């Protein structure tokens, strides 16, 4: 092989080796930025970030902001803070199932309303969540297999979100404001019971009882005041009767003048 050919071949080989090393360094640097157990991939043409079973205790930072599918399932995340996913404007699917989530702050899903179409919160420890936490969210939401308290707040939440197909039967009353509902599917319960209407009636009754109590206290005080004055007046009259006639008339005149 001519010398020029060997030089050219060596140059190409060195260039390819250099490119490979740069690519490897870039991959290693990117991998080092991710939490242990998390990695990016591409599935069906969608950019995916998987952190399944990675022993996470919070939503990780530095998730690529072009992620379309995010898997945070089977971890130990206890709550979702405000703006937890605000840097993921292209997110389509979010899986938070099988965690230890007990609280979802209002605004936790802010920024996801436009694109998110699937949100899985099944198999967590949710007891009660405000409907405001899902404000403007159009995604199909899975809330099954949580220890729900069946009350007005859950009723408002269920009416505010779009439940994922087949998930409604898994929303079961672990506790309830009415004991007979425990262990029953919530949608079955609210077919016959309006928790919010019951709450309103209870509140109205409580207000009436409170108002009656205050009214009774005022009446009791007025009765006591009148009786006390009557007793004082009777004692004063008896005192006047016990005085000599002239002094009594003087005292009576004084009393009449004071009264007038």
PDB file of C-alpha atoms in Angstrom:
ATOM      1  CA  UNK A   1       0.000   0.000   0.000  1.00  0.00           C
ATOM      2  CA  UNK A   2       1.396   3.413  -0.899  1.00  0.00           C
ATOM      3  CA  UNK A   3       2.589   5.561   1.962  1.00  0.00           C
ATOM      4  CA  UNK A   4      -0.111   8.153   1.273  1.00  0.00           C
ATOM      5  CA  UNK A   5      -2.793   5.447   1.537  1.00  0.00           C
ATOM      6  CA  UNK A   6      -1.466   4.208   4.870  1.00  0.00           C
ATOM      7  CA  UNK A   7      -1.352   7.744   6.250  1.00  0.00           C
ATOM      8  CA  UNK A   8      -4.909   8.365   5.121  1.00  0.00           C
ATOM      9  CA  UNK A   9      -6.128   5.066   6.617  1.00  0.00           C
ATOM     10  CA  UNK A  10      -4.371   5.822   9.911  1.00  0.00           C
ATOM     11  CA  UNK A  11      -5.899   9.313   9.989  1.00  0.00           C
ATOM     12  CA  UNK A  12      -9.405   7.968   9.396  1.00  0.00           C
ATOM     13  CA  UNK A  13      -8.901   5.308  12.051  1.00  0.00           C
ATOM     14  CA  UNK A  14      -7.689   7.867  14.571  1.00  0.00           C
ATOM     15  CA  UNK A  15     -10.606  10.166  13.770  1.00  0.00           C
ATOM     16  CA  UNK A  16     -13.128   7.354  14.256  1.00  0.00           C
ATOM     17  CA  UNK A  17     -11.453   6.335  17.514  1.00  0.00           C
ATOM     18  CA  UNK A  18     -11.555   9.928  18.747  1.00  0.00           C
ATOM     19  CA  UNK A  19     -15.249  10.252  17.873  1.00  0.00           C
ATOM     20  CA  UNK A  20     -15.994   6.993  19.686  1.00  0.00           C
ATOM     21  CA  UNK A  21     -14.170   8.183  22.798  1.00  0.00           C
ATOM     22  CA  UNK A  22     -16.023  11.519  22.760  1.00  0.00           C
ATOM     23  CA  UNK A  23     -19.368   9.738  22.394  1.00  0.00           C
ATOM     24  CA  UNK A  24     -18.519   7.345  25.219  1.00  0.00           C
ATOM     25  CA  UNK A  25     -17.452  10.232  27.485  1.00  0.00           C
ATOM     26  CA  UNK A  26     -20.676  12.058  26.701  1.00  0.00           C
ATOM     27  CA  UNK A  27     -22.755   8.988  27.567  1.00  0.00           C
ATOM     28  CA  UNK A  28     -20.847   8.425  30.785  1.00  0.00           C
ATOM     29  CA  UNK A  29     -21.242  12.084  31.765  1.00  0.00           C
ATOM     30  CA  UNK A  30     -24.992  11.954  31.084  1.00  0.00           C
ATOM     31  CA  UNK A  31     -25.388   8.691  32.996  1.00  0.00           C
ATOM     32  CA  UNK A  32     -23.507  10.133  35.965  1.00  0.00           C
ATOM     33  CA  UNK A  33     -26.046  13.010  36.162  1.00  0.00           C
ATOM     34  CA  UNK A  34     -28.988  10.621  36.558  1.00  0.00           C
ATOM     35  CA  UNK A  35     -29.940   8.948  39.866  1.00  0.00           C
ATOM     36  CA  UNK A  36     -28.815   5.364  40.263  1.00  0.00           C
ATOM     37  CA  UNK A  37     -31.254   3.055  38.527  1.00  0.00           C
ATOM     38  CA  UNK A  38     -32.531   5.715  36.098  1.00  0.00           C
ATOM     39  CA  UNK A  39     -31.805   5.728  32.389  1.00  0.00           C
ATOM     40  CA  UNK A  40     -33.149   7.285  29.181  1.00  0.00           C
ATOM     41  CA  UNK A  41     -34.328   5.255  26.219  1.00  0.00           C
ATOM     42  CA  UNK A  42     -36.547   5.488  23.176  1.00  0.00           C
ATOM     43  CA  UNK A  43     -39.740   3.437  22.894  1.00  0.00           C
ATOM     44  CA  UNK A  44     -41.991   3.507  19.848  1.00  0.00           C
ATOM     45  CA  UNK A  45     -40.424   6.758  18.757  1.00  0.00           C
ATOM     46  CA  UNK A  46     -41.067   8.403  22.157  1.00  0.00           C
ATOM     47  CA  UNK A  47     -38.305   9.589  24.455  1.00  0.00           C
ATOM     48  CA  UNK A  48     -38.630   7.631  27.680  1.00  0.00           C
ATOM     49  CA  UNK A  49     -37.021   8.046  31.086  1.00  0.00           C
ATOM     50  CA  UNK A  50     -37.217   5.036  33.406  1.00  0.00           C
ATOM     51  CA  UNK A  51     -36.653   5.102  37.163  1.00  0.00           C
ATOM     52  CA  UNK A  52     -38.666   2.031  38.076  1.00  0.00           C
ATOM     53  CA  UNK A  53     -37.680   0.348  41.348  1.00  0.00           C
ATOM     54  CA  UNK A  54     -34.768   2.759  41.857  1.00  0.00           C
ATOM     55  CA  UNK A  55     -35.328   3.288  45.624  1.00  0.00           C
ATOM     56  CA  UNK A  56     -36.185   6.951  45.025  1.00  0.00           C
ATOM     57  CA  UNK A  57     -37.563   9.025  47.908  1.00  0.00           C
ATOM     58  CA  UNK A  58     -38.374  12.097  45.816  1.00  0.00           C
ATOM     59  CA  UNK A  59     -39.077  13.082  42.236  1.00  0.00           C
ATOM     60  CA  UNK A  60     -35.608  13.203  40.611  1.00  0.00           C
ATOM     61  CA  UNK A  61     -34.178  16.347  39.126  1.00  0.00           C
ATOM     62  CA  UNK A  62     -32.322  16.659  35.823  1.00  0.00           C
ATOM     63  CA  UNK A  63     -34.898  14.627  33.915  1.00  0.00           C
ATOM     64  CA  UNK A  64     -34.423  15.461  30.214  1.00  0.00           C
ATOM     65  CA  UNK A  65     -36.979  18.156  29.395  1.00  0.00           C
ATOM     66  CA  UNK A  66     -37.882  16.508  26.079  1.00  0.00           C
ATOM     67  CA  UNK A  67     -39.099  13.345  27.887  1.00  0.00           C
ATOM     68  CA  UNK A  68     -42.415  11.968  26.603  1.00  0.00           C
ATOM     69  CA  UNK A  69     -42.868   9.017  28.990  1.00  0.00           C
ATOM     70  CA  UNK A  70     -41.710   9.048  32.620  1.00  0.00           C
ATOM     71  CA  UNK A  71     -41.743   5.930  34.814  1.00  0.00           C
ATOM     72  CA  UNK A  72     -41.275   6.547  38.557  1.00  0.00           C
ATOM     73  CA  UNK A  73     -43.196   3.457  39.660  1.00  0.00           C
ATOM     74  CA  UNK A  74     -42.200   1.057  42.463  1.00  0.00           C
ATOM     75  CA  UNK A  75     -40.214   3.570  44.518  1.00  0.00           C
ATOM     76  CA  UNK A  76     -40.643   5.163  47.953  1.00  0.00           C
ATOM     77  CA  UNK A  77     -41.741   8.678  47.013  1.00  0.00           C
ATOM     78  CA  UNK A  78     -43.920  10.017  49.896  1.00  0.00           C
ATOM     79  CA  UNK A  79     -45.407  13.185  48.397  1.00  0.00           C
ATOM     80  CA  UNK A  80     -45.579  15.334  45.264  1.00  0.00           C
ATOM     81  CA  UNK A  81     -44.605  18.983  45.833  1.00  0.00           C
ATOM     82  CA  UNK A  82     -45.778  22.002  43.872  1.00  0.00           C
ATOM     83  CA  UNK A  83     -44.233  22.255  40.373  1.00  0.00           C
ATOM     84  CA  UNK A  84     -42.703  18.777  40.626  1.00  0.00           C
ATOM     85  CA  UNK A  85     -42.910  18.341  36.825  1.00  0.00           C
ATOM     86  CA  UNK A  86     -42.908  21.927  35.565  1.00  0.00           C
ATOM     87  CA  UNK A  87     -39.793  21.393  33.379  1.00  0.00           C
ATOM     88  CA  UNK A  88     -41.378  18.566  31.370  1.00  0.00           C
ATOM     89  CA  UNK A  89     -43.669  20.354  28.889  1.00  0.00           C
ATOM     90  CA  UNK A  90     -43.714  17.435  26.409  1.00  0.00           C
ATOM     91  CA  UNK A  91     -44.684  14.727  28.901  1.00  0.00           C
ATOM     92  CA  UNK A  92     -47.434  12.410  27.649  1.00  0.00           C
ATOM     93  CA  UNK A  93     -47.404   9.599  30.218  1.00  0.00           C
ATOM     94  CA  UNK A  94     -46.528   9.686  33.921  1.00  0.00           C
ATOM     95  CA  UNK A  95     -46.430   6.521  36.020  1.00  0.00           C
ATOM     96  CA  UNK A  96     -46.257   7.061  39.804  1.00  0.00           C
ATOM     97  CA  UNK A  97     -47.861   3.786  40.824  1.00  0.00           C
ATOM     98  CA  UNK A  98     -46.633   1.585  43.713  1.00  0.00           C
ATOM     99  CA  UNK A  99     -45.031   4.379  45.736  1.00  0.00           C
ATOM    100  CA  UNK A 100     -45.754   5.684  49.253  1.00  0.00           C
ATOM    101  CA  UNK A 101     -47.490   8.906  48.190  1.00  0.00           C
ATOM    102  CA  UNK A 102     -49.745  10.301  50.933  1.00  0.00           C
ATOM    103  CA  UNK A 103     -49.948  13.926  49.772  1.00  0.00           C
ATOM    104  CA  UNK A 104     -50.284  15.754  46.466  1.00  0.00           C
ATOM    105  CA  UNK A 105     -49.832  19.512  46.732  1.00  0.00           C
ATOM    106  CA  UNK A 106     -51.939  21.882  44.689  1.00  0.00           C
ATOM    107  CA  UNK A 107     -49.982  22.694  41.542  1.00  0.00           C
ATOM    108  CA  UNK A 108     -47.962  19.456  41.562  1.00  0.00           C
ATOM    109  CA  UNK A 109     -48.936  18.803  37.927  1.00  0.00           C
ATOM    110  CA  UNK A 110     -48.802  22.410  36.799  1.00  0.00           C
ATOM    111  CA  UNK A 111     -47.422  22.712  33.271  1.00  0.00           C
ATOM    112  CA  UNK A 112     -48.681  19.261  32.180  1.00  0.00           C
ATOM    113  CA  UNK A 113     -52.243  20.194  31.255  1.00  0.00           C
ATOM    114  CA  UNK A 114     -51.585  20.657  27.537  1.00  0.00           C
ATOM    115  CA  UNK A 115     -50.013  17.305  26.658  1.00  0.00           C
ATOM    116  CA  UNK A 116     -50.324  14.770  29.474  1.00  0.00           C
ATOM    117  CA  UNK A 117     -52.864  12.070  28.615  1.00  0.00           C
ATOM    118  CA  UNK A 118     -52.084   9.354  31.199  1.00  0.00           C
ATOM    119  CA  UNK A 119     -51.429   9.680  34.952  1.00  0.00           C
ATOM    120  CA  UNK A 120     -51.115   6.581  37.158  1.00  0.00           C
ATOM    121  CA  UNK A 121     -51.347   7.108  40.937  1.00  0.00           C
ATOM    122  CA  UNK A 122     -52.591   3.633  41.768  1.00  0.00           C
ATOM    123  CA  UNK A 123     -51.302   1.578  44.697  1.00  0.00           C
ATOM    124  CA  UNK A 124     -50.139   4.472  46.859  1.00  0.00           C
ATOM    125  CA  UNK A 125     -51.258   5.674  50.314  1.00  0.00           C
ATOM    126  CA  UNK A 126     -53.657   8.423  49.302  1.00  0.00           C
ATOM    127  CA  UNK A 127     -56.449   9.006  51.819  1.00  0.00           C
ATOM    128  CA  UNK A 128     -57.685  12.423  50.758  1.00  0.00           C
ATOM    129  CA  UNK A 129     -56.656  14.814  47.955  1.00  0.00           C
ATOM    130  CA  UNK A 130     -58.114  18.174  46.983  1.00  0.00           C
ATOM    131  CA  UNK A 131     -59.559  18.445  43.497  1.00  0.00           C
ATOM    132  CA  UNK A 132     -57.387  21.564  43.063  1.00  0.00           C
ATOM    133  CA  UNK A 133     -54.332  19.298  42.776  1.00  0.00           C
ATOM    134  CA  UNK A 134     -55.663  18.163  39.376  1.00  0.00           C
ATOM    135  CA  UNK A 135     -56.825  21.575  38.182  1.00  0.00           C
ATOM    136  CA  UNK A 136     -57.071  21.840  34.357  1.00  0.00           C
ATOM    137  CA  UNK A 137     -55.598  18.351  33.916  1.00  0.00           C
ATOM    138  CA  UNK A 138     -57.095  16.487  30.944  1.00  0.00           C
ATOM    139  CA  UNK A 139     -55.220  13.209  31.473  1.00  0.00           C
ATOM    140  CA  UNK A 140     -56.858   9.865  32.187  1.00  0.00           C
ATOM    141  CA  UNK A 141     -56.167   9.308  35.889  1.00  0.00           C
ATOM    142  CA  UNK A 142     -55.844   5.994  37.735  1.00  0.00           C
ATOM    143  CA  UNK A 143     -56.612   6.396  41.472  1.00  0.00           C
ATOM    144  CA  UNK A 144     -57.290   2.756  42.318  1.00  0.00           C
ATOM    145  CA  UNK A 145     -55.880   0.756  45.248  1.00  0.00           C
ATOM    146  CA  UNK A 146     -55.443   3.631  47.682  1.00  0.00           C
ATOM    147  CA  UNK A 147     -56.814   3.721  51.276  1.00  0.00           C
ATOM    148  CA  UNK A 148     -59.434   6.377  50.468  1.00  0.00           C
ATOM    149  CA  UNK A 149     -61.580   8.204  53.005  1.00  0.00           C
ATOM    150  CA  UNK A 150     -64.999   8.358  51.371  1.00  0.00           C
ATOM    151  CA  UNK A 151     -66.365  11.832  51.995  1.00  0.00           C
ATOM    152  CA  UNK A 152     -67.367  15.027  50.196  1.00  0.00           C
ATOM    153  CA  UNK A 153     -63.770  15.834  49.204  1.00  0.00           C
ATOM    154  CA  UNK A 154     -63.311  12.499  47.424  1.00  0.00           C
ATOM    155  CA  UNK A 155     -66.690  12.949  45.737  1.00  0.00           C
ATOM    156  CA  UNK A 156     -65.601  16.355  44.398  1.00  0.00           C
ATOM    157  CA  UNK A 157     -62.267  14.883  43.245  1.00  0.00           C
ATOM    158  CA  UNK A 158     -63.892  12.005  41.349  1.00  0.00           C
ATOM    159  CA  UNK A 159     -66.217  14.441  39.579  1.00  0.00           C
ATOM    160  CA  UNK A 160     -63.299  16.723  38.647  1.00  0.00           C
ATOM    161  CA  UNK A 161     -60.967  14.142  37.039  1.00  0.00           C
ATOM    162  CA  UNK A 162     -61.305  11.844  34.030  1.00  0.00           C
ATOM    163  CA  UNK A 163     -60.830   8.332  35.405  1.00  0.00           C
ATOM    164  CA  UNK A 164     -58.817   5.798  33.401  1.00  0.00           C
ATOM    165  CA  UNK A 165     -60.900   3.053  31.844  1.00  0.00           C
ATOM    166  CA  UNK A 166     -61.454   0.126  34.188  1.00  0.00           C
ATOM    167  CA  UNK A 167     -59.951   1.860  37.218  1.00  0.00           C
ATOM    168  CA  UNK A 168     -63.121   3.113  38.931  1.00  0.00           C
ATOM    169  CA  UNK A 169     -63.866  -0.251  40.581  1.00  0.00           C
ATOM    170  CA  UNK A 170     -60.542  -0.063  42.412  1.00  0.00           C
ATOM    171  CA  UNK A 171     -61.504   3.144  44.244  1.00  0.00           C
ATOM    172  CA  UNK A 172     -62.768   1.560  47.466  1.00  0.00           C
ATOM    173  CA  UNK A 173     -63.759   3.114  50.809  1.00  0.00           C
ATOM    174  CA  UNK A 174     -61.048   2.179  53.307  1.00  0.00           C
ATOM    175  CA  UNK A 175     -62.799   4.497  55.779  1.00  0.00           C
ATOM    176  CA  UNK A 176     -65.908   6.632  55.551  1.00  0.00           C
ATOM    177  CA  UNK A 177     -67.966   9.266  57.306  1.00  0.00           C
ATOM    178  CA  UNK A 178     -70.645   6.560  57.315  1.00  0.00           C
ATOM    179  CA  UNK A 179     -69.457   3.187  58.616  1.00  0.00           C
ATOM    180  CA  UNK A 180     -71.710   1.085  56.361  1.00  0.00           C
ATOM    181  CA  UNK A 181     -69.779   2.254  53.276  1.00  0.00           C
ATOM    182  CA  UNK A 182     -66.401   0.793  54.330  1.00  0.00           C
ATOM    183  CA  UNK A 183     -65.177  -1.838  51.872  1.00  0.00           C
ATOM    184  CA  UNK A 184     -67.510  -0.733  49.073  1.00  0.00           C
ATOM    185  CA  UNK A 185     -66.572   0.743  45.693  1.00  0.00           C
ATOM    186  CA  UNK A 186     -66.944   4.501  45.910  1.00  0.00           C
ATOM    187  CA  UNK A 187     -68.880   4.897  42.655  1.00  0.00           C
ATOM    188  CA  UNK A 188     -71.374   2.343  43.957  1.00  0.00           C
ATOM    189  CA  UNK A 189     -71.740   4.316  47.192  1.00  0.00           C
ATOM    190  CA  UNK A 190     -72.289   7.735  45.603  1.00  0.00           C
ATOM    191  CA  UNK A 191     -74.988   6.283  43.386  1.00  0.00           C
ATOM    192  CA  UNK A 192     -77.181   6.336  46.509  1.00  0.00           C
ATOM    193  CA  UNK A 193     -75.425   8.840  48.796  1.00  0.00           C
ATOM    194  CA  UNK A 194     -74.517  12.474  48.207  1.00  0.00           C
ATOM    195  CA  UNK A 195     -71.712  13.083  50.713  1.00  0.00           C
ATOM    196  CA  UNK A 196     -71.578  16.798  49.991  1.00  0.00           C
ATOM    197  CA  UNK A 197     -75.337  17.229  50.531  1.00  0.00           C
ATOM    198  CA  UNK A 198     -75.125  15.300  53.814  1.00  0.00           C
ATOM    199  CA  UNK A 199     -72.233  17.522  54.863  1.00  0.00           C
ATOM    200  CA  UNK A 200     -74.225  20.649  54.005  1.00  0.00           C
ATOM    201  CA  UNK A 201     -77.222  19.445  56.048  1.00  0.00           C
ATOM    202  CA  UNK A 202     -74.961  18.618  58.989  1.00  0.00           C
ATOM    203  CA  UNK A 203     -73.368  22.054  58.772  1.00  0.00           C
ATOM    204  CA  UNK A 204     -76.778  23.754  58.637  1.00  0.00           C
ATOM    205  CA  UNK A 205     -77.964  21.812  61.682  1.00  0.00           C
ATOM    206  CA  UNK A 206     -74.788  22.693  63.563  1.00  0.00           C
ATOM    207  CA  UNK A 207     -75.309  26.373  62.757  1.00  0.00           C
ATOM    208  CA  UNK A 208     -78.920  26.234  63.948  1.00  0.00           C
ATOM    209  CA  UNK A 209     -77.908  24.517  67.188  1.00  0.00           C
ATOM    210  CA  UNK A 210     -75.190  27.141  67.749  1.00  0.00           C
ATOM    211  CA  UNK A 211     -77.607  30.010  67.082  1.00  0.00           C
ATOM    212  CA  UNK A 212     -80.192  28.464  69.422  1.00  0.00           C
ATOM    213  CA  UNK A 213     -77.540  28.087  72.106  1.00  0.00           C
ATOM    214  CA  UNK A 214     -76.573  31.757  71.884  1.00  0.00           C
ATOM    215  CA  UNK A 215     -80.241  32.808  71.901  1.00  0.00           C
ATOM    216  CA  UNK A 216     -80.902  30.683  74.995  1.00  0.00           C
ATOM    217  CA  UNK A 217     -77.896  32.259  76.744  1.00  0.00           C
ATOM    218  CA  UNK A 218     -79.173  35.789  75.983  1.00  0.00           C
ATOM    219  CA  UNK A 219     -82.701  34.969  77.237  1.00  0.00           C
ATOM    220  CA  UNK A 220     -81.266  33.346  80.375  1.00  0.00           C
ATOM    221  CA  UNK A 221     -79.173  36.425  81.079  1.00  0.00           C
ATOM    222  CA  UNK A 222     -82.176  38.772  80.609  1.00  0.00           C
ATOM    223  CA  UNK A 223     -84.317  36.634  82.923  1.00  0.00           C
ATOM    224  CA  UNK A 224     -81.547  36.579  85.515  1.00  0.00           C
ATOM    225  CA  UNK A 225     -81.068  40.369  85.188  1.00  0.00           C
ATOM    226  CA  UNK A 226     -84.812  41.085  85.640  1.00  0.00           C
ATOM    227  CA  UNK A 227     -85.126  38.726  88.590  1.00  0.00           C
ATOM    228  CA  UNK A 228     -82.043  40.168  90.241  1.00  0.00           C
ATOM    229  CA  UNK A 229     -83.401  43.708  89.887  1.00  0.00           C
ATOM    230  CA  UNK A 230     -86.769  42.613  91.260  1.00  0.00           C
ATOM    231  CA  UNK A 231     -85.056  41.083  94.265  1.00  0.00           C
ATOM    232  CA  UNK A 232     -83.012  44.235  94.860  1.00  0.00           C
ATOM    233  CA  UNK A 233     -86.158  46.373  94.597  1.00  0.00           C
ATOM    234  CA  UNK A 234     -88.053  44.135  97.042  1.00  0.00           C
ATOM    235  CA  UNK A 235     -85.234  44.314  99.588  1.00  0.00           C
ATOM    236  CA  UNK A 236     -85.092  48.080  99.226  1.00  0.00           C
ATOM    237  CA  UNK A 237     -88.826  48.417  99.793  1.00  0.00           C
ATOM    238  CA  UNK A 238     -88.633  46.258 102.886  1.00  0.00           C
ATOM    239  CA  UNK A 239     -85.823  48.437 104.141  1.00  0.00           C
ATOM    240  CA  UNK A 240     -87.917  51.563 103.550  1.00  0.00           C
ATOM    241  CA  UNK A 241     -90.844  50.065 105.441  1.00  0.00           C
ATOM    242  CA  UNK A 242     -88.629  49.461 108.440  1.00  0.00           C
ATOM    243  CA  UNK A 243     -87.644  53.162 108.682  1.00  0.00           C
ATOM    244  CA  UNK A 244     -89.551  55.810 110.808  1.00  0.00           C
ATOM    245  CA  UNK A 245     -92.369  57.433 108.827  1.00  0.00           C
ATOM    246  CA  UNK A 246     -90.689  60.809 108.197  1.00  0.00           C
ATOM    247  CA  UNK A 247     -87.368  59.291 107.102  1.00  0.00           C
ATOM    248  CA  UNK A 248     -89.293  56.714 105.067  1.00  0.00           C
ATOM    249  CA  UNK A 249     -91.168  59.414 103.147  1.00  0.00           C
ATOM    250  CA  UNK A 250     -87.886  61.217 102.491  1.00  0.00           C
ATOM    251  CA  UNK A 251     -86.253  58.002 101.250  1.00  0.00           C
ATOM    252  CA  UNK A 252     -89.280  57.182  99.109  1.00  0.00           C
ATOM    253  CA  UNK A 253     -89.199  60.664  97.552  1.00  0.00           C
ATOM    254  CA  UNK A 254     -85.505  60.242  96.871  1.00  0.00           C
ATOM    255  CA  UNK A 255     -86.127  56.829  95.355  1.00  0.00           C
ATOM    256  CA  UNK A 256     -88.956  58.177  93.163  1.00  0.00           C
ATOM    257  CA  UNK A 257     -86.770  61.101  92.006  1.00  0.00           C
ATOM    258  CA  UNK A 258     -83.960  58.704  91.147  1.00  0.00           C
ATOM    259  CA  UNK A 259     -86.312  56.452  89.226  1.00  0.00           C
ATOM    260  CA  UNK A 260     -87.801  59.433  87.347  1.00  0.00           C
TER     261      UNK A 260
END
